[in-house]
């Protein structure tokens, strides 16, 4: 068997075109321009790249963006005051504080300060709680992107065995909840899991977000499985690879996402989606 390669770039392009139309419609019918505020604290090189890409994608899709750069030694109170001002600004529909944050700033306090109605990252406890009960407004962007990819590829979820490798708050845990909500049988594996392959071999759908290059080799994959690689790892030789041995596993899987060009382009696309939805909700609520 040779897997079909899921083209995340193409799916992202198609969705972004749909969102751009909806965004243009909001302008025409309501005079509303969806807006996002991005806060970047410090100068983490990876964060710089992510933020640049997010802002470029907003521009392409017709979303207004504002970037607030704060120095690495910014006191927590200064960041909180900025968030408060953005919470109160009706032109801002989404607030994104780029992670990681410097150590003097409490991550949970920051995430809870963002108004749940503007939490386009989906990290506020209110939205996390919604994931548990199955009615979240803003699903977190990376697992949401995976869900959209599976939907686009018409992968059946109900009753299938899903194994999620990685239990982070940003990807693994929300991913597991979202697929459980779609009636999959879900297993979460993580750093302390013993004999990982014993679990991954059961997966009809395997989602890997461990941050370990080459972690998943063909012997750990069921023939015909759908393999979604969320990992993005930079090797010493400069190559960008996922967590899955792509060349090996593609010979065994039925579908597989490449790195780059798989899940990556979907993450920012879902941020655009959430910002658009936030603007639509604000219009409906008369805000
Ligand atoms: N850093 C790495 N991933 C993310 C993300 O999805 N959102 C934010 N705000 N920061 C991140």
mmCIF file of C-alpha atoms and ligand atoms in Angstrom, residues 39 47 50 54 95-100 111 121 123 140-142 170-171 267 271, ligand 1:
data_model
loop_
_atom_site.group_PDB
_atom_site.id
_atom_site.type_symbol
_atom_site.label_atom_id
_atom_site.label_comp_id
_atom_site.label_asym_id
_atom_site.label_seq_id
_atom_site.Cartn_x
_atom_site.Cartn_y
_atom_site.Cartn_z
ATOM 1 C CA UNK A 39 0.903 40.538 21.139
ATOM 2 C CA UNK A 47 7.665 33.260 17.474
ATOM 3 C CA UNK A 50 4.923 32.496 13.367
ATOM 4 C CA UNK A 54 -0.096 35.024 10.872
ATOM 5 C CA UNK A 95 -6.648 38.699 20.751
ATOM 6 C CA UNK A 96 -3.657 36.414 20.422
ATOM 7 C CA UNK A 97 -0.753 36.446 22.841
ATOM 8 C CA UNK A 98 2.056 34.552 21.144
ATOM 9 C CA UNK A 99 3.569 31.796 23.283
ATOM 10 C CA UNK A 100 5.971 31.122 24.914
ATOM 11 C CA UNK A 111 -4.927 33.322 29.151
ATOM 12 C CA UNK A 121 -6.616 30.804 20.119
ATOM 13 C CA UNK A 123 -6.881 28.745 25.252
ATOM 14 C CA UNK A 140 -7.719 25.693 19.330
ATOM 15 C CA UNK A 141 -6.239 26.206 15.885
ATOM 16 C CA UNK A 142 -3.911 23.229 15.401
ATOM 17 C CA UNK A 170 -2.294 23.168 22.760
ATOM 18 C CA UNK A 171 -2.556 20.031 20.615
ATOM 19 C CA UNK A 267 -3.225 26.085 11.808
ATOM 20 C CA UNK A 271 -6.974 31.359 13.235
HETATM 21 N N1 LIG B 1 2.953 29.180 20.115
HETATM 22 C C1 LIG B 1 2.981 27.978 19.488
HETATM 23 N N2 LIG B 1 1.759 27.663 19.034
HETATM 24 C C2 LIG B 1 0.942 28.678 19.356
HETATM 25 C C3 LIG B 1 -0.445 28.927 19.146
HETATM 26 O O1 LIG B 1 -1.197 28.142 18.550
HETATM 27 N N3 LIG B 1 -0.895 30.114 19.648
HETATM 28 C C4 LIG B 1 -0.115 30.985 20.305
HETATM 29 N N4 LIG B 1 -0.658 32.102 20.776
HETATM 30 N N5 LIG B 1 1.162 30.779 20.528
HETATM 31 C C5 LIG B 1 1.680 29.628 20.045
#
